[in-house]
PDB file of C-alpha atoms in Angstrom:
ATOM      1  CA  MET A 882     -10.327 216.249  62.787  1.00  0.00           C
ATOM      2  CA  SER A 883      -9.704 214.148  59.553  1.00  0.00           C
ATOM      3  CA  ALA A 884      -8.010 216.566  57.614  1.00  0.00           C
ATOM      4  CA  ARG A 885      -5.481 216.608  60.494  1.00  0.00           C
ATOM      5  CA  ILE A 886      -4.902 212.952  60.511  1.00  0.00           C
ATOM      6  CA  ALA A 887      -5.066 212.763  56.835  1.00  0.00           C
ATOM      7  CA  SER A 888      -2.468 215.691  56.438  1.00  0.00           C
ATOM      8  CA  ARG A 889       0.090 212.933  58.673  1.00  0.00           C
ATOM      9  CA  THR A 890       1.794 211.069  55.805  1.00  0.00           C
ATOM     10  CA  PRO A 891       3.892 207.959  57.014  1.00  0.00           C
ATOM     11  CA  MET A 892       7.001 209.749  56.547  1.00  0.00           C
ATOM     12  CA  ALA A 893       5.788 212.613  58.874  1.00  0.00           C
ATOM     13  CA  ARG A 894       4.773 209.673  61.464  1.00  0.00           C
ATOM     14  CA  PHE A 895       8.102 208.375  60.879  1.00  0.00           C
ATOM     15  CA  LEU A 896      10.059 211.479  61.715  1.00  0.00           C
ATOM     16  CA  TYR A 897       8.025 212.063  64.944  1.00  0.00           C
ATOM     17  CA  GLY A 898       8.814 208.667  65.933  1.00  0.00           C
ATOM     18  CA  VAL A 899      12.468 209.203  65.169  1.00  0.00           C
ATOM     19  CA  ALA A 900      12.272 212.437  67.444  1.00  0.00           C
ATOM     20  CA  ALA A 901      10.329 210.904  70.134  1.00  0.00           C
ATOM     21  CA  ALA A 902      12.998 208.213  70.195  1.00  0.00           C
ATOM     22  CA  LEU A 903      16.106 210.391  70.366  1.00  0.00           C
ATOM     23  CA  LEU A 904      14.627 212.781  73.055  1.00  0.00           C
ATOM     24  CA  THR A 905      14.388 209.282  74.916  1.00  0.00           C
ATOM     25  CA  VAL A 906      17.622 208.499  74.390  1.00  0.00           C
ATOM     26  CA  SER A 907      18.973 211.675  75.288  1.00  0.00           C
ATOM     27  CA  LEU A 908      17.293 211.897  78.201  1.00  0.00           C
ATOM     28  CA  ALA A 909      18.448 208.652  79.519  1.00  0.00           C
ATOM     29  CA  LEU A 910      21.960 209.422  78.887  1.00  0.00           C
ATOM     30  CA  VAL A 911      21.358 212.903  80.627  1.00  0.00           C
ATOM     31  CA  ALA A 912      19.681 210.971  83.851  1.00  0.00           C
ATOM     32  CA  VAL A 913      22.631 208.226  83.987  1.00  0.00           C
ATOM     33  CA  GLY A 914      25.312 211.499  83.928  1.00  0.00           C
ATOM     34  CA  PHE A 915      23.951 212.462  87.098  1.00  0.00           C
ATOM     35  CA  LEU A 916      24.033 208.649  88.772  1.00  0.00           C
ATOM     36  CA  PRO A 917      26.822 208.254  91.273  1.00  0.00           C
ATOM     37  CA  SER A 918      29.766 206.560  89.868  1.00  0.00           C
ATOM     38  CA  ARG A 919      29.872 203.024  90.803  1.00  0.00           C
ATOM     39  CA  THR A 920      33.501 202.186  91.581  1.00  0.00           C
ATOM     40  CA  ASP A 921      35.333 200.252  94.055  1.00  0.00           C
ATOM     41  CA  ASP A 922      39.017 202.404  93.181  1.00  0.00           C
ATOM     42  CA  ALA A 923      40.618 203.353  96.430  1.00  0.00           C
ATOM     43  CA  VAL A 924      40.515 207.334  96.892  1.00  0.00           C
ATOM     44  CA  SER A 925      43.668 209.180  98.651  1.00  0.00           C
ATOM     45  CA  LEU A 926      43.269 212.843  99.930  1.00  0.00           C
ATOM     46  CA  THR A 927      46.380 214.617 101.615  1.00  0.00           C
ATOM     47  CA  ALA A 928      45.842 217.599 104.035  1.00  0.00           C
ATOM     48  CA  GLY A 929      47.922 219.510 106.399  1.00  0.00           C
ATOM     49  CA  SER A 930      48.999 221.650 109.044  1.00  0.00           C
ATOM     50  CA  ALA A 931      52.148 223.487 110.174  1.00  0.00           C
ATOM     51  CA  THR A 932      53.457 220.492 111.941  1.00  0.00           C
ATOM     52  CA  ASP A 933      51.780 217.103 109.826  1.00  0.00           C
ATOM     53  CA  GLU A 934      50.546 215.897 106.797  1.00  0.00           C
ATOM     54  CA  VAL A 935      47.697 213.836 106.550  1.00  0.00           C
ATOM     55  CA  THR A 936      46.872 211.514 103.770  1.00  0.00           C
ATOM     56  CA  LEU A 937      43.233 209.850 104.485  1.00  0.00           C
ATOM     57  CA  THR A 938      42.846 206.471 102.081  1.00  0.00           C
ATOM     58  CA  VAL A 939      39.400 205.072 101.665  1.00  0.00           C
ATOM     59  CA  ALA A 940      39.716 201.561 100.448  1.00  0.00           C
ATOM     60  CA  ARG A 941      35.923 201.095  98.731  1.00  0.00           C
ATOM     61  CA  PRO A 942      34.329 204.366  98.739  1.00  0.00           C
ATOM     62  CA  ARG A 943      30.934 202.162  98.686  1.00  0.00           C
ATOM     63  CA  THR A 944      28.037 201.953 101.080  1.00  0.00           C
ATOM     64  CA  GLY A 945      28.752 199.232 103.923  1.00  0.00           C
ATOM     65  CA  ALA A 946      31.847 198.573 105.841  1.00  0.00           C
ATOM     66  CA  THR A 947      34.654 200.924 104.970  1.00  0.00           C
ATOM     67  CA  ASP A 948      38.539 200.265 105.507  1.00  0.00           C
ATOM     68  CA  VAL A 949      40.425 203.550 106.107  1.00  0.00           C
ATOM     69  CA  ALA A 950      44.211 203.962 106.325  1.00  0.00           C
ATOM     70  CA  ILE A 951      45.665 207.307 107.481  1.00  0.00           C
ATOM     71  CA  ARG A 952      49.371 208.273 107.485  1.00  0.00           C
ATOM     72  CA  LEU A 953      50.419 210.901 109.467  1.00  0.00           C
ATOM     73  CA  THR A 954      54.148 212.583 108.185  1.00  0.00           C
ATOM     74  CA  PRO A 955      55.858 214.610 110.307  1.00  0.00           C
ATOM     75  CA  ARG A 956      56.703 218.205 108.385  1.00  0.00           C
ATOM     76  CA  ARG A 957      60.236 218.196 110.631  1.00  0.00           C
ATOM     77  CA  GLY A 958      61.657 215.123 111.379  1.00  0.00           C
ATOM     78  CA  GLU A 959      60.611 211.850 112.946  1.00  0.00           C
ATOM     79  CA  ARG A 960      58.561 212.380 116.543  1.00  0.00           C
ATOM     80  CA  SER A 961      59.574 210.727 119.747  1.00  0.00           C
ATOM     81  CA  GLY A 962      57.747 209.601 122.502  1.00  0.00           C
ATOM     82  CA  ARG A 963      54.406 208.461 122.376  1.00  0.00           C
ATOM     83  CA  PRO A 964      52.499 208.271 119.101  1.00  0.00           C
ATOM     84  CA  PRO A 965      49.563 210.630 118.602  1.00  0.00           C
ATOM     85  CA  THR A 966      45.659 209.337 119.134  1.00  0.00           C
ATOM     86  CA  VAL A 967      43.950 209.364 115.566  1.00  0.00           C
ATOM     87  CA  THR A 968      39.679 209.574 115.507  1.00  0.00           C
ATOM     88  CA  LEU A 969      38.129 209.020 112.522  1.00  0.00           C
ATOM     89  CA  GLN A 970      34.224 210.361 112.153  1.00  0.00           C
ATOM     90  CA  ALA A 971      32.440 210.230 108.629  1.00  0.00           C
ATOM     91  CA  VAL A 972      29.385 212.663 108.725  1.00  0.00           C
ATOM     92  CA  MET A 973      26.961 213.596 105.625  1.00  0.00           C
ATOM     93  CA  PRO A 974      26.024 216.891 106.667  1.00  0.00           C
ATOM     94  CA  THR A 975      23.206 217.018 104.202  1.00  0.00           C
ATOM     95  CA  HIS A 976      21.239 214.629 105.892  1.00  0.00           C
ATOM     96  CA  GLY A 977      22.312 214.806 109.220  1.00  0.00           C
ATOM     97  CA  HIS A 978      23.853 211.345 109.224  1.00  0.00           C
ATOM     98  CA  ALA A 979      27.214 210.472 111.395  1.00  0.00           C
ATOM     99  CA  THR A 980      29.247 207.181 112.423  1.00  0.00           C
ATOM    100  CA  PRO A 981      30.686 206.955 115.964  1.00  0.00           C
ATOM    101  CA  ALA A 982      33.938 208.050 116.262  1.00  0.00           C
ATOM    102  CA  ALA A 983      36.203 205.614 115.644  1.00  0.00           C
ATOM    103  CA  HIS A 984      39.657 205.056 117.312  1.00  0.00           C
ATOM    104  CA  ALA A 985      42.050 204.211 114.543  1.00  0.00           C
ATOM    105  CA  GLN A 986      44.889 201.632 115.931  1.00  0.00           C
ATOM    106  CA  VAL A 987      48.574 202.025 115.119  1.00  0.00           C
ATOM    107  CA  ARG A 988      49.598 199.723 112.024  1.00  0.00           C
ATOM    108  CA  SER A 989      53.368 201.019 112.420  1.00  0.00           C
ATOM    109  CA  PRO A 990      54.779 204.498 113.204  1.00  0.00           C
ATOM    110  CA  GLY A 991      52.864 207.509 111.445  1.00  0.00           C
ATOM    111  CA  SER A 992      50.414 204.780 109.842  1.00  0.00           C
ATOM    112  CA  TYR A 993      46.714 203.993 111.320  1.00  0.00           C
ATOM    113  CA  SER A 994      43.672 202.353 110.412  1.00  0.00           C
ATOM    114  CA  THR A 995      40.261 201.888 111.082  1.00  0.00           C
ATOM    115  CA  ALA A 996      36.426 201.093 109.476  1.00  0.00           C
ATOM    116  CA  VAL A 997      33.540 203.243 109.264  1.00  0.00           C
ATOM    117  CA  HIS A 998      29.770 201.796 108.319  1.00  0.00           C
ATOM    118  CA  LEU A 999      28.379 204.283 105.577  1.00  0.00           C
ATOM    119  CA  MET A1000      24.558 203.934 105.739  1.00  0.00           C
ATOM    120  CA  MET A1001      23.892 205.951 102.106  1.00  0.00           C
ATOM    121  CA  PRO A1002      25.627 207.304  98.922  1.00  0.00           C
ATOM    122  CA  GLY A1003      26.560 210.889  98.631  1.00  0.00           C
ATOM    123  CA  ARG A1004      28.913 213.178  99.888  1.00  0.00           C
ATOM    124  CA  TRP A1005      30.090 212.639 103.326  1.00  0.00           C
ATOM    125  CA  THR A1006      33.032 214.450 105.187  1.00  0.00           C
ATOM    126  CA  PHE A1007      35.663 212.344 106.894  1.00  0.00           C
ATOM    127  CA  HIS A1008      36.991 214.099 110.126  1.00  0.00           C
ATOM    128  CA  VAL A1009      40.141 213.026 111.503  1.00  0.00           C
ATOM    129  CA  SER A1010      41.276 213.976 114.703  1.00  0.00           C
ATOM    130  CA  VAL A1011      45.053 214.034 115.757  1.00  0.00           C
ATOM    131  CA  ASP A1012      45.714 214.556 119.423  1.00  0.00           C
ATOM    132  CA  HIS A1013      49.196 215.332 120.663  1.00  0.00           C
ATOM    133  CA  GLY A1014      48.671 215.432 123.805  1.00  0.00           C
ATOM    134  CA  THR A1015      49.360 218.943 124.218  1.00  0.00           C
ATOM    135  CA  ARG A1016      47.795 219.999 120.906  1.00  0.00           C
ATOM    136  CA  ARG A1017      44.675 218.691 118.854  1.00  0.00           C
ATOM    137  CA  ASP A1018      44.528 218.800 115.084  1.00  0.00           C
ATOM    138  CA  GLN A1019      41.250 218.006 113.233  1.00  0.00           C
ATOM    139  CA  PHE A1020      41.457 217.655 108.822  1.00  0.00           C
ATOM    140  CA  ASP A1021      38.174 217.203 107.112  1.00  0.00           C
ATOM    141  CA  PHE A1022      38.258 215.673 103.912  1.00  0.00           C
ATOM    142  CA  PRO A1023      35.317 215.480 101.339  1.00  0.00           C
ATOM    143  CA  VAL A1024      34.425 211.820  99.729  1.00  0.00           C
ATOM    144  CA  ALA A1025      31.988 211.204  97.446  1.00  0.00           C
ATOM    145  CA  ILE A1026      30.582 207.600  98.341  1.00  0.00           C
ATOM    146  CA  SER A1027      28.481 205.702  95.730  1.00  0.00           C
ATOM    147  CA  GLY A1028      25.765 203.008  96.558  1.00  0.00           C
TER     148      GLY A1028
END
């Protein structure tokens, strides 16, 4: 045993220490890379059907109360009559969480808003339901929510 300890020179111990420090720093950087990003920048996504284009904007993609704006743009001209009813529900399929369905308020023609409360970070799916009276369309938007 004493021969083994004697073979470790101060330079060898120094190099082992440097290698251990580099390994620790590398593992820490990899771990930070897998953390969800912490951003308050709004996220906008667009989907569509044969009759409508829908843009969903999440004002603050973080846990807690989250404001959501929904813009409906008809593909062919303007609509007449009563505006469609828009409902939003956020679902986290991997954990079985869901928010209650929220009825969006009309802000101006084609512009709606509502809020949802997201209880944890992760991948959520925002289901936007547009009820035109004679037909109903659903649009799904995947959104990453940070903590």
